[in-house]
Short mmCIF file of C-alpha atoms in Angstrom, two decimals:
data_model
loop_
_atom_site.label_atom_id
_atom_site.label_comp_id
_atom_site.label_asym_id
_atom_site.label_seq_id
_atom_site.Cartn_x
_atom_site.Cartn_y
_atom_site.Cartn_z
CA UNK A 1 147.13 19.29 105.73
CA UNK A 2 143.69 20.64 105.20
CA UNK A 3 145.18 24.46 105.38
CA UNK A 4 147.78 24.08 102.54
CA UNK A 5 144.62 22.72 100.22
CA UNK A 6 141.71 24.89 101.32
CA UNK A 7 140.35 27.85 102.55
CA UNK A 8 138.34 29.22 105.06
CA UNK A 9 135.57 29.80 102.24
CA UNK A 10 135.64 26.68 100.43
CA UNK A 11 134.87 24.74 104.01
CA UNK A 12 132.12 27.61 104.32
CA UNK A 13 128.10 26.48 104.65
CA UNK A 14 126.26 28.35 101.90
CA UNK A 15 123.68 29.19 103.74
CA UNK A 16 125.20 30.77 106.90
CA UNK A 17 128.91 31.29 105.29
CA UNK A 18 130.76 29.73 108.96
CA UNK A 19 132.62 26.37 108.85
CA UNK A 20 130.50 23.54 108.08
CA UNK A 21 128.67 22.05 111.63
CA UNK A 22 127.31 18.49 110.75
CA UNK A 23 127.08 19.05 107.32
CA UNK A 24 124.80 17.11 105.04
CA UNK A 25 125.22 15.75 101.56
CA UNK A 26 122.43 16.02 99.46
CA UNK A 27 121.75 14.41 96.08
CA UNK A 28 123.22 17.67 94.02
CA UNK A 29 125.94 17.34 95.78
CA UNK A 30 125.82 20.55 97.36
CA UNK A 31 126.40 20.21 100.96
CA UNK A 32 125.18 22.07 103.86
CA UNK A 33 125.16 22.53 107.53
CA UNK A 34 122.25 20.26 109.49
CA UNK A 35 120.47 22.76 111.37
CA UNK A 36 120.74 25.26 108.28
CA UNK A 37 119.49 22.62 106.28
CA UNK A 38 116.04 21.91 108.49
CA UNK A 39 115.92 25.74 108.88
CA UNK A 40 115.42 26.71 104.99
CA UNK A 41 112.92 23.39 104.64
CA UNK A 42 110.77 24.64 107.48
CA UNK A 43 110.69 27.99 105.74
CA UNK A 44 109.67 26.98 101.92
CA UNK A 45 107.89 23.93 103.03
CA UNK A 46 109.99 21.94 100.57
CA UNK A 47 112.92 19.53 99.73
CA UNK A 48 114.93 21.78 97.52
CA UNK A 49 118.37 22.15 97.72
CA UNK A 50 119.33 25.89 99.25
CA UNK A 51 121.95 26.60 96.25
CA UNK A 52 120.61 25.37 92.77
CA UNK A 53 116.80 24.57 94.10
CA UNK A 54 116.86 20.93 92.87
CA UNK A 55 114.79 18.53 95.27
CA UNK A 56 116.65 16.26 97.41
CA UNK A 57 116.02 13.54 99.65
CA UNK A 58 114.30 13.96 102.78
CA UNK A 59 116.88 12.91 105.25
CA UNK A 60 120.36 13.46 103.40
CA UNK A 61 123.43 11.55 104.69
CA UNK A 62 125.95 13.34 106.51
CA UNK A 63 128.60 14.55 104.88
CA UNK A 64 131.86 12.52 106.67
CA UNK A 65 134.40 13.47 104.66
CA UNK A 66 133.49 17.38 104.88
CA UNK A 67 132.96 17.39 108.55
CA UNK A 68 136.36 15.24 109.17
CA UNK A 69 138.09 18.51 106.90
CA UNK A 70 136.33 20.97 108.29
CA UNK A 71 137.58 19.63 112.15
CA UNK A 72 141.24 19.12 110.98
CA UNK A 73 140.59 22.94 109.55
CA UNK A 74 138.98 24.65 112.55
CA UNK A 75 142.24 22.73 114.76
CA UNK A 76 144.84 23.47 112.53
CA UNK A 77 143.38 27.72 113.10
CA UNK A 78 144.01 27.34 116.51
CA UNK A 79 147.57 25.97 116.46
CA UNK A 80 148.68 28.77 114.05
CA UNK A 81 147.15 31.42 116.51
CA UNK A 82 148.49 29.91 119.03
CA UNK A 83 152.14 29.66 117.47
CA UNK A 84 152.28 33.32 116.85
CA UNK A 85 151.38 34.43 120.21
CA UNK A 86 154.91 35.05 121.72
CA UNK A 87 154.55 38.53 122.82
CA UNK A 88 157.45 40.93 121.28
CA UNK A 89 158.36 44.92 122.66
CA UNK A 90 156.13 46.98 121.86
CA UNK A 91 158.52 49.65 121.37
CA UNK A 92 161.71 47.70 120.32
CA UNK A 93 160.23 44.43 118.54
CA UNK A 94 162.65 42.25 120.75
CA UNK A 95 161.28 39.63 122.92
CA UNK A 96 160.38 39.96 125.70
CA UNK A 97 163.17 38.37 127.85
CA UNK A 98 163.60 40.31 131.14
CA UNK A 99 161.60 41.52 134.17
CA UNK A 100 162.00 44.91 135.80
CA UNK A 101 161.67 44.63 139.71
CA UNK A 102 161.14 48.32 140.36
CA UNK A 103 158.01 48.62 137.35
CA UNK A 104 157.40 45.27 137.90
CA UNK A 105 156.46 44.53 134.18
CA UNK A 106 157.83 42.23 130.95
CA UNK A 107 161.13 44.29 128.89
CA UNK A 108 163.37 43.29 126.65
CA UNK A 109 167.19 43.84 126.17
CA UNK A 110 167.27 47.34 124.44
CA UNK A 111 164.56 48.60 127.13
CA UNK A 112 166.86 47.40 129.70
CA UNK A 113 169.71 49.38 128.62
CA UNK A 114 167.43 52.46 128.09
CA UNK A 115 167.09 55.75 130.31
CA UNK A 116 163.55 54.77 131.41
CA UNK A 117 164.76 51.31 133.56
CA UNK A 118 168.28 53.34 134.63
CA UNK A 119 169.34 52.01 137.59
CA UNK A 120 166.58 49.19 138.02
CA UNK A 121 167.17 45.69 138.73
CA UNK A 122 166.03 43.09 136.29
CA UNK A 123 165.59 38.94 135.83
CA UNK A 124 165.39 36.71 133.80
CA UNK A 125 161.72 35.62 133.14
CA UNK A 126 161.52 32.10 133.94
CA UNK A 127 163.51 33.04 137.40
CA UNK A 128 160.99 35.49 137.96
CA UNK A 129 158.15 33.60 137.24
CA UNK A 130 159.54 31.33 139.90
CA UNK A 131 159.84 33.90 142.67
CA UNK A 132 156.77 35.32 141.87
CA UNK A 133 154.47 32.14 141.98
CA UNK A 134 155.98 31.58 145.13
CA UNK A 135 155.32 35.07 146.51
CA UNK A 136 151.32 34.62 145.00
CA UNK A 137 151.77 30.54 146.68
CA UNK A 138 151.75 32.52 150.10
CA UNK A 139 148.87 35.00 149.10
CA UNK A 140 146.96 32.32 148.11
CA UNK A 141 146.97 30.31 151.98
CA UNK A 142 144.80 33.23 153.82
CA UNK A 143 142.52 32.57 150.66
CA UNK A 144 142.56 28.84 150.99
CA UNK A 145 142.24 29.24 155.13
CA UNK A 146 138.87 31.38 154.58
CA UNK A 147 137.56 29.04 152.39
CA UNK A 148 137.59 25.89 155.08
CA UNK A 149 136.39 28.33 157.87
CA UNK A 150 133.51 28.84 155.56
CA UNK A 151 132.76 25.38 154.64
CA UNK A 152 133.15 24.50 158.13
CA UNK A 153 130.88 27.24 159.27
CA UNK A 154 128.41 26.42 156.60
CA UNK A 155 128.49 22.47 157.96
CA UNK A 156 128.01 23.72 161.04
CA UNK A 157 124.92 25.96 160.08
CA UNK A 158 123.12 22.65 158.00
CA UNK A 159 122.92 20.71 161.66
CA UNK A 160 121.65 23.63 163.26
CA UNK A 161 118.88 23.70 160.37
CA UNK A 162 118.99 19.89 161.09
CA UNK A 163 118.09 20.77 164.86
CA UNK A 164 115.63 23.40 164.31
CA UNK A 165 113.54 20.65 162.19
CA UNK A 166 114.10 18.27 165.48
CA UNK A 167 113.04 20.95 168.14
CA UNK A 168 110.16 21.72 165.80
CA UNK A 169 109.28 18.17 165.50
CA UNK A 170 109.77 17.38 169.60
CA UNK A 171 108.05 20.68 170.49
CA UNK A 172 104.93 19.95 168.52
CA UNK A 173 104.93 16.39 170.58
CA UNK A 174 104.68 18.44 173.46
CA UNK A 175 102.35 20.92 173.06
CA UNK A 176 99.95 17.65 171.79
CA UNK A 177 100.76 15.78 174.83
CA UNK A 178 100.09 18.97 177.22
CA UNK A 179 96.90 19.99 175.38
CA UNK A 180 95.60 16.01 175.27
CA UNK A 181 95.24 16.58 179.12
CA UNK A 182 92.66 19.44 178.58
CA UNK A 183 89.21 19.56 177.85
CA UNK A 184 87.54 19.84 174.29
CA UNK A 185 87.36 23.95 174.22
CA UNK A 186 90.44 24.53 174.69
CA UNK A 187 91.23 22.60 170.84
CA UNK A 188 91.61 25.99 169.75
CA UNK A 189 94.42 27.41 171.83
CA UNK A 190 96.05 24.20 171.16
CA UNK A 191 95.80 24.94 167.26
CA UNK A 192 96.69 28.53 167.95
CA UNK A 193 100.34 28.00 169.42
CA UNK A 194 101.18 25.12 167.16
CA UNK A 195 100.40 27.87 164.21
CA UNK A 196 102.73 30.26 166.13
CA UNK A 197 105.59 27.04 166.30
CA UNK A 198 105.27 26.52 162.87
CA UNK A 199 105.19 30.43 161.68
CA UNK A 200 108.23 30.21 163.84
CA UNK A 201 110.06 27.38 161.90
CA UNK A 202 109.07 28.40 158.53
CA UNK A 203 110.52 31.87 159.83
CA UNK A 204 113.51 30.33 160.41
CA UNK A 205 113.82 27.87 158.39
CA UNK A 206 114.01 30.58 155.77
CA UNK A 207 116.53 32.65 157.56
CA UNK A 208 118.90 29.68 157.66
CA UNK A 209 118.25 29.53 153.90
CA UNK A 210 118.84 32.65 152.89
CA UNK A 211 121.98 32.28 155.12
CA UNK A 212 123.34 29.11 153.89
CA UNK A 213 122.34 30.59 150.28
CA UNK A 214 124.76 33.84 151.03
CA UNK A 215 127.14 31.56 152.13
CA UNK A 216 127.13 29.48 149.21
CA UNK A 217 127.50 32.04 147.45
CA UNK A 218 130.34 33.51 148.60
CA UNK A 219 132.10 29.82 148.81
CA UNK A 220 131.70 29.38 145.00
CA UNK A 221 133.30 33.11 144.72
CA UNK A 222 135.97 32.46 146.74
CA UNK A 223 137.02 29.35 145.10
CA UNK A 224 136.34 30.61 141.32
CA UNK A 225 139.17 33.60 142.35
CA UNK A 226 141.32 30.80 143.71
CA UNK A 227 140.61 28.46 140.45
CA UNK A 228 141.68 31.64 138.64
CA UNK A 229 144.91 32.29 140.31
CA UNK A 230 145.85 28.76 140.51
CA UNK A 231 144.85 28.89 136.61
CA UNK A 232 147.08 32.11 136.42
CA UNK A 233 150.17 30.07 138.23
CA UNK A 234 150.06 27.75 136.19
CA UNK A 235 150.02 29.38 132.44
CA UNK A 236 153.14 30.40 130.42
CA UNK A 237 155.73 32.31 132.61
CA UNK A 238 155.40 35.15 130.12
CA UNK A 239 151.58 34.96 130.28
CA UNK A 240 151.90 35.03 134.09
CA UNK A 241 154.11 37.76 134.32
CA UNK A 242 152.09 39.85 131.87
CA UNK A 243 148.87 39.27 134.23
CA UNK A 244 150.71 38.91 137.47
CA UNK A 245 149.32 42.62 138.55
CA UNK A 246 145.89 41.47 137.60
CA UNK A 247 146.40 38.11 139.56
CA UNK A 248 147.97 39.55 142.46
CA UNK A 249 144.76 42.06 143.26
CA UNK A 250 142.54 38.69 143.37
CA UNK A 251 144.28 37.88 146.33
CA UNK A 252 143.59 40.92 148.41
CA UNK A 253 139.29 40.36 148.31
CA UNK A 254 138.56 40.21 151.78
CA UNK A 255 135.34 38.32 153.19
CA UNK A 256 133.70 39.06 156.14
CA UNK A 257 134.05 35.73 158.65
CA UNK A 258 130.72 33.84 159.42
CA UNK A 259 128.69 35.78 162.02
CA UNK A 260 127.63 33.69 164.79
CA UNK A 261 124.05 32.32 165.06
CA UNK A 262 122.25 34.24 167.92
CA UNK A 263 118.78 33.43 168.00
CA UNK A 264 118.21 30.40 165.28
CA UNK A 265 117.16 27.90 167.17
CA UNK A 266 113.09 27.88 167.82
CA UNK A 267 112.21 29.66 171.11
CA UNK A 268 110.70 26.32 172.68
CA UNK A 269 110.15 28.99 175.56
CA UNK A 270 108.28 30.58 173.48
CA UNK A 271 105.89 27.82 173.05
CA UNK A 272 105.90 25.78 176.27
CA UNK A 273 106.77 28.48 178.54
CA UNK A 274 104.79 27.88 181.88
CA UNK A 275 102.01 26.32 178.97
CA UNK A 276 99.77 24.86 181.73
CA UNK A 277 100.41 27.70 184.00
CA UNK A 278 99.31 30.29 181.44
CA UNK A 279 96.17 27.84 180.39
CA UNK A 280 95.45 27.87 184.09
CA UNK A 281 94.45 31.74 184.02
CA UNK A 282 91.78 30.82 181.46
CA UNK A 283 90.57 27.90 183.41
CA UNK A 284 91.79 28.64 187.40
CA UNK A 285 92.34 25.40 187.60
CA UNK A 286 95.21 24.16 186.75
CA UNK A 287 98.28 23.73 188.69
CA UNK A 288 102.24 24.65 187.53
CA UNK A 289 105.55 25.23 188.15
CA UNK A 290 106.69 29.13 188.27
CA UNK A 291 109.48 28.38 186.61
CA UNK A 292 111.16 25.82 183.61
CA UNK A 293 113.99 25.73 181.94
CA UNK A 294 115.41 26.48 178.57
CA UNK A 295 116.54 23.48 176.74
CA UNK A 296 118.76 25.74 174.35
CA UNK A 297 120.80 27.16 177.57
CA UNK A 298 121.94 23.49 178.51
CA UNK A 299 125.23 22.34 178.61
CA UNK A 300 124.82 19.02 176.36
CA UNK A 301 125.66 16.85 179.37
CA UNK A 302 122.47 17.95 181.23
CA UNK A 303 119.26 15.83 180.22
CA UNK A 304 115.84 17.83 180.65
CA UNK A 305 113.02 16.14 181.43
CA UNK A 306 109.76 16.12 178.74
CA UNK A 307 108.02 19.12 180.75
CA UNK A 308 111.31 21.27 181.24
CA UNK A 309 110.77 20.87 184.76
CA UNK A 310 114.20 18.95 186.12
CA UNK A 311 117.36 18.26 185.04
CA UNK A 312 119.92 15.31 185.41
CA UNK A 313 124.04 14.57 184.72
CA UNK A 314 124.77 12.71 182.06
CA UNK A 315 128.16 10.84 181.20
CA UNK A 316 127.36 10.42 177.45
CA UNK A 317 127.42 14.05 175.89
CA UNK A 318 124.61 14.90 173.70
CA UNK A 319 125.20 16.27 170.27
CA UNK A 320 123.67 19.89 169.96
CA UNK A 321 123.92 22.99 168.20
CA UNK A 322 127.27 24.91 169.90
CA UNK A 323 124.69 28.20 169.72
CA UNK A 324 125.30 31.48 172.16
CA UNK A 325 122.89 30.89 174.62
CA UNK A 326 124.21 27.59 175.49
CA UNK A 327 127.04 26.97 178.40
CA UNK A 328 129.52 25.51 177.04
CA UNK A 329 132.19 24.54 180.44
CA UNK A 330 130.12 24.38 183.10
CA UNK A 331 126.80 21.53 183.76
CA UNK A 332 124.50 24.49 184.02
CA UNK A 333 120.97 25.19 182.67
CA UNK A 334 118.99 28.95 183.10
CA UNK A 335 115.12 29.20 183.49
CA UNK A 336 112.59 29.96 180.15
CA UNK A 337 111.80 33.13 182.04
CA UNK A 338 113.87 36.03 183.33
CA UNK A 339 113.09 38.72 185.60
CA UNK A 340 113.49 42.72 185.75
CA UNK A 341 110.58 43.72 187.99
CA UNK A 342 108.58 42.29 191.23
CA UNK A 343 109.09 39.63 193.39
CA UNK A 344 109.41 35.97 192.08
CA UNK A 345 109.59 32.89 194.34
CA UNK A 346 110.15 28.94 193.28
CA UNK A 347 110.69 25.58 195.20
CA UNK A 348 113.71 23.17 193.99
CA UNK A 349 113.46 19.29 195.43
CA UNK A 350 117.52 18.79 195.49
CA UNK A 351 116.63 15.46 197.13
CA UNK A 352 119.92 12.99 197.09
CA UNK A 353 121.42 15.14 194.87
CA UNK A 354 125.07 15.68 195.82
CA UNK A 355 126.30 18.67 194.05
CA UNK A 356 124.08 21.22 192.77
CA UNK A 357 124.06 25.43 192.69
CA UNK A 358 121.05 27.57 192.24
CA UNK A 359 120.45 31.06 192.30
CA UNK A 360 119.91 33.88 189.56
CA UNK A 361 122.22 35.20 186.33
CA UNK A 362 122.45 38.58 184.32
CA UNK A 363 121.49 38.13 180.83
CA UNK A 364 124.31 39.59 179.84
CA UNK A 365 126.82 37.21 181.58
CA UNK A 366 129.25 34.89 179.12
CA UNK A 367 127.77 31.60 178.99
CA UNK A 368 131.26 30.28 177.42
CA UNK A 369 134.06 29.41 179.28
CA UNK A 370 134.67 29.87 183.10
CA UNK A 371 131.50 31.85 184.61
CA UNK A 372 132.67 31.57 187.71
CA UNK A 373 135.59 33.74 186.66
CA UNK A 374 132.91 37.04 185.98
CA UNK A 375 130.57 38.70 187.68
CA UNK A 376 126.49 38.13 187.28
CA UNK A 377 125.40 35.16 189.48
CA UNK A 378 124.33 34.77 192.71
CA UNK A 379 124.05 31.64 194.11
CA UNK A 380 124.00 28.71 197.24
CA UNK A 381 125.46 25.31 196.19
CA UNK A 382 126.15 22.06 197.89
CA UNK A 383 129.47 20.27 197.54
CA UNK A 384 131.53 17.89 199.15
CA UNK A 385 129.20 17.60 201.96
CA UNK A 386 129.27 21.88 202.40
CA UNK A 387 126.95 24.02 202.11
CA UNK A 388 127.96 27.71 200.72
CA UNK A 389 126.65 30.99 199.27
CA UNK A 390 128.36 33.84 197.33
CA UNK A 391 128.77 35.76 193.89
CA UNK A 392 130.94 35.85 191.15
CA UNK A 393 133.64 36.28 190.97
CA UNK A 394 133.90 36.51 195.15
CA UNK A 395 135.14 33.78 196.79
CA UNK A 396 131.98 31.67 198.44
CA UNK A 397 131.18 31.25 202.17
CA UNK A 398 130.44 28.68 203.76
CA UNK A 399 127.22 28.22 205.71
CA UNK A 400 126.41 25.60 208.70
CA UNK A 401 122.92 23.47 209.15
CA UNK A 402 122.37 20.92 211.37
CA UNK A 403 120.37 18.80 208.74
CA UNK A 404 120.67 18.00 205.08
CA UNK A 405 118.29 20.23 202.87
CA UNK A 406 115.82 18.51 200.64
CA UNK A 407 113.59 21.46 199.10
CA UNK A 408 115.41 24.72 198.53
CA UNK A 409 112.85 27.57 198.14
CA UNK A 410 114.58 30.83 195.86
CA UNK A 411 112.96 33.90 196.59
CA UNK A 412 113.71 36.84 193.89
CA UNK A 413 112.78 40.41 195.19
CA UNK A 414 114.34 42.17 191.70
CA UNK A 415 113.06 45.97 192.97
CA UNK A 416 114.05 45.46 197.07
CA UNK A 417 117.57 44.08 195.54
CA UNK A 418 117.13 40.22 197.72
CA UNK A 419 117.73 36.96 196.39
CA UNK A 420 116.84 35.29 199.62
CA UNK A 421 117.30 31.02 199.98
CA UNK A 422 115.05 29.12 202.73
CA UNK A 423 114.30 25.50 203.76
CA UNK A 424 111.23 25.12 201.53
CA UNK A 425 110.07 22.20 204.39
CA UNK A 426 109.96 24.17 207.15
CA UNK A 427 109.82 27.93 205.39
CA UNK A 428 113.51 28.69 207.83
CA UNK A 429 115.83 31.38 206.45
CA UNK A 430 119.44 29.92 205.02
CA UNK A 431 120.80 33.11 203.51
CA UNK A 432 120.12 36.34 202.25
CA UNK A 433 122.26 37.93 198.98
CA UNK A 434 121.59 42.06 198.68
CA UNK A 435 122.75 43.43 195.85
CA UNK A 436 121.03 46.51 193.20
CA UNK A 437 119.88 44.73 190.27
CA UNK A 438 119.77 46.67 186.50
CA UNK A 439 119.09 43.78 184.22
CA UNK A 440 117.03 40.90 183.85
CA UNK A 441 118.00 37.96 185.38
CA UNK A 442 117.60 34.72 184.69
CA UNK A 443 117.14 31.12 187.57
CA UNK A 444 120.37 29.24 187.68
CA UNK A 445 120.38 25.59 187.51
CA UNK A 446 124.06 23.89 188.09
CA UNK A 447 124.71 19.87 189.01
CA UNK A 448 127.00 17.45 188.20
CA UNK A 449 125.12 14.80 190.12
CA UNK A 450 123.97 11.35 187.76
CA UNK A 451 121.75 9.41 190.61
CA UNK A 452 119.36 12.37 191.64
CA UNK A 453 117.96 15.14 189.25
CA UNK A 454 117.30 19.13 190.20
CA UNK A 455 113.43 19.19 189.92
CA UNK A 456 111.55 22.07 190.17
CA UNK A 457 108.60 21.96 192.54
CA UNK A 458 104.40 23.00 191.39
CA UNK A 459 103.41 25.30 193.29
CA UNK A 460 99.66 25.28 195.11
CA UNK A 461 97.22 27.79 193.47
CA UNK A 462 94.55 29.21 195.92
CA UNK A 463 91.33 31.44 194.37
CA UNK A 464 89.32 33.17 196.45
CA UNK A 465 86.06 34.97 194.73
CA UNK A 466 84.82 37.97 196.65
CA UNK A 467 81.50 39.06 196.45
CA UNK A 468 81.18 43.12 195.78
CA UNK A 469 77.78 44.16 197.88
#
């Protein structure tokens, strides 16, 4: 064996006295480490060997032999330090055989019998170790049930990125396709909200970076204290034992869950809110809708049309970001824009459509689960051939017409407290809701119809100049 024959300092490098790396043999015979060898030629500007100064050959063989020795050597260290590292009492030089359940530390046979563990209850170390890896097995699931919320969170949070880059992409089509139908000076309010869209997404973008970053970052945490237990589990039972207090605090770091995303996704409103609406009060010329709809409020069964202006059933279910603002039970849609001041009025063609509900929500109203169940929308639907008007969570009455509605005009009066319905066709009265608003409200959009969409209706702009005398 190479440590019966040699040292530590006859396997030594000359030149920087640790065990030979790559060693070299040069034409003295002297041999010395590689890099120590290019080192001290780079620093005399010479082929001279470092020990006796006698020139050598410019590229030296390597040394075989030596380096094969010097291997065997550095393994050889190793095994003796690790055969000598059976810990012993510090106090009585026994081994350390026992393990105190009350101090819940390593003792051996004379400590056990000693006034300091009176009384206490012991076992035997490898049953111990046993109980105890069990007892950190069960610390170690909350851990490893964090961990897959957080990867599934984070998966979650790389298709809403995915989405933001698809909303940015199908808003930008938009905005072209809207602007294309203008004339030549207005180029520059075209340019000016697609700089806004893409301040937006870079905005964003870089939130969800940042986020997914944190998140990241707190995944690799998470499962380097994990590593470590399960590293801890499964050393030596003595080893374990001795670090078991150490290990067992790993287990108790607590992370925060995932916040939801409220707010990610790009505010198409934002950007084609009412867009040739709001052009038309540069140009008075242009006619709109009052009112569109928010894309990222659908339930992913409703299909929106290209200028957010109706809204269809669909069978196949789309596949979109599970975000706040969207309903997730019922087929229901809100407008872009909500109301907490002066009167607002728009016309909706329901056509052959066969069940549908519109009317206004609170902002605040849950858009998960059964909103039928709370309070915050008032509303007139169609169903089964009925016509009926009410508010959550009231039960609805019904209402009687001698005719089947086509255009459904929703009057808003937010300050007199009305949310009035009519026949938009013949401007009659259907029904009147009173109530004292406090919060913005939103239009309500609700069908589960395939063959005939919801479609909101442009309204007629009249401008009258008057001349001052």
């Amino acid at each position: 064996m190479a440590s019966k024959s040699f040292s530590e300092e006859d396997l030594s490098c000359p030149v920087c006295y640790e065990i030979f790396k790559d060693p070299l043999l040069l034409s003295c015979s002297h041999s010395v480490c590689k890099v120590c060898l290019q080192k001290f030629w780079e620093s005399k500007e010479s082929g001279e060997c470092p020990v006796c100064r006698r020139r050598s050959s410019k590229e030296p063989p390597p040394n075989l032999a030596l380096k094969n020795l010097c291997e065997s050597f550095s393994v050889e260290k190793i095994q003796r330090s690790s055969a000598g590292s059976e810990l012993l009492c510090s106090q009585h030089g026994e081994k350390l055989k026992l393990f105190c359940l009350e101090d819940q530390q390593l003792v051996c046979f004379v400590c056990r019998d000693s006034a300091k563990h009176r009384n206490h209850r012991f076992q035997p170390v490898d049953e111990a170790a046993v109980e105890f890896k069990e007892n950190l097995k069960m610390k170690l699931k909350p851990l490893q049930k964090t961990l897959k919320i957080f990867k599934d969170v984070k998966l979650t949070w790389n298709q809403t990125a995915e989405k933001i880059q698809i909303q940015t992409q199908h808003t930008e089509r938009r905005i072209k396709e809207e602007f294309q139908k203008l004339h030549q000076f207005l180029r520059d309010e075209e340019a000016a909200r697609i700089a806004a869209l893409r301040g937006e997404e870079e905005q964003k973008s870089q939130m969800m970076k940042e986020k997914m970053e944190k998140m990241s970052r707190e995944i690799s945490s998470l499962s380097d204290t994990i590593r470590a237990i399960e590293k801890e589990m499964g050393a030596e039972d003595v080893s374990f034992l001795q670090n078991y207090r150490t290990t067992i605090t790993r287990t108790q770091c607590r992370l925060e869950h995932p916040e939801r995303l409220s707010g990610a996704l790009i505010h198409v409103k934002k950007h084609l809110r009412n867009l040739k609406f709001t052009v038309w009060e540069k140009m008075q010329e242009i006619i709109h809708t009052p009112v569109t709809l928010n894309p990222i409020t659908a339930h992913p069964r409703l299909v929106l049309s290209e200028d957010l202006t109706s809204v269809r059933y669909s069978d196949e279910r789309q596949k979109l970001p599970d975000n706040p603002e969207r309903f997730g039970l019922y087929a229901a849609v809100l407008g872009s824009e909500g109301f907490n001041s002066g009167t607002h009025c728009w016309d909706v063609d329901v056509g052959g459509n066969t069940g549908w509900l519109l009317g206004v929500m609170i902002e605040s109203a849950e858009r998960k689960g059964s909103v039928y169940s709370r309070s915050g929308i008032w509303y007139m639907d169609y169903y089964d051939g009925k016509y009926r008007a009410g508010s959550t969570p009231n039960p609805a009455t019904l209402l009687s017409f001698n005719r089947k509605l086509q255009k459904i005009r929703v009057t808003l009066d937010w300050d007199g407290g009305k949310l009035s319905f009519s026949d938009a066709v013949n401007n009659t009265h259907l029904h009147t809701h009173t109530h004292t608003f406090t919060e913005r409200v939103f239009p309500y959009f609700n069908t589960g119809c395939k063959l005939s969409p919801l479609r909101i209706l442009p309204v007629k702009v009249h401008v009258s100049v008057e001349q001052q005398s």
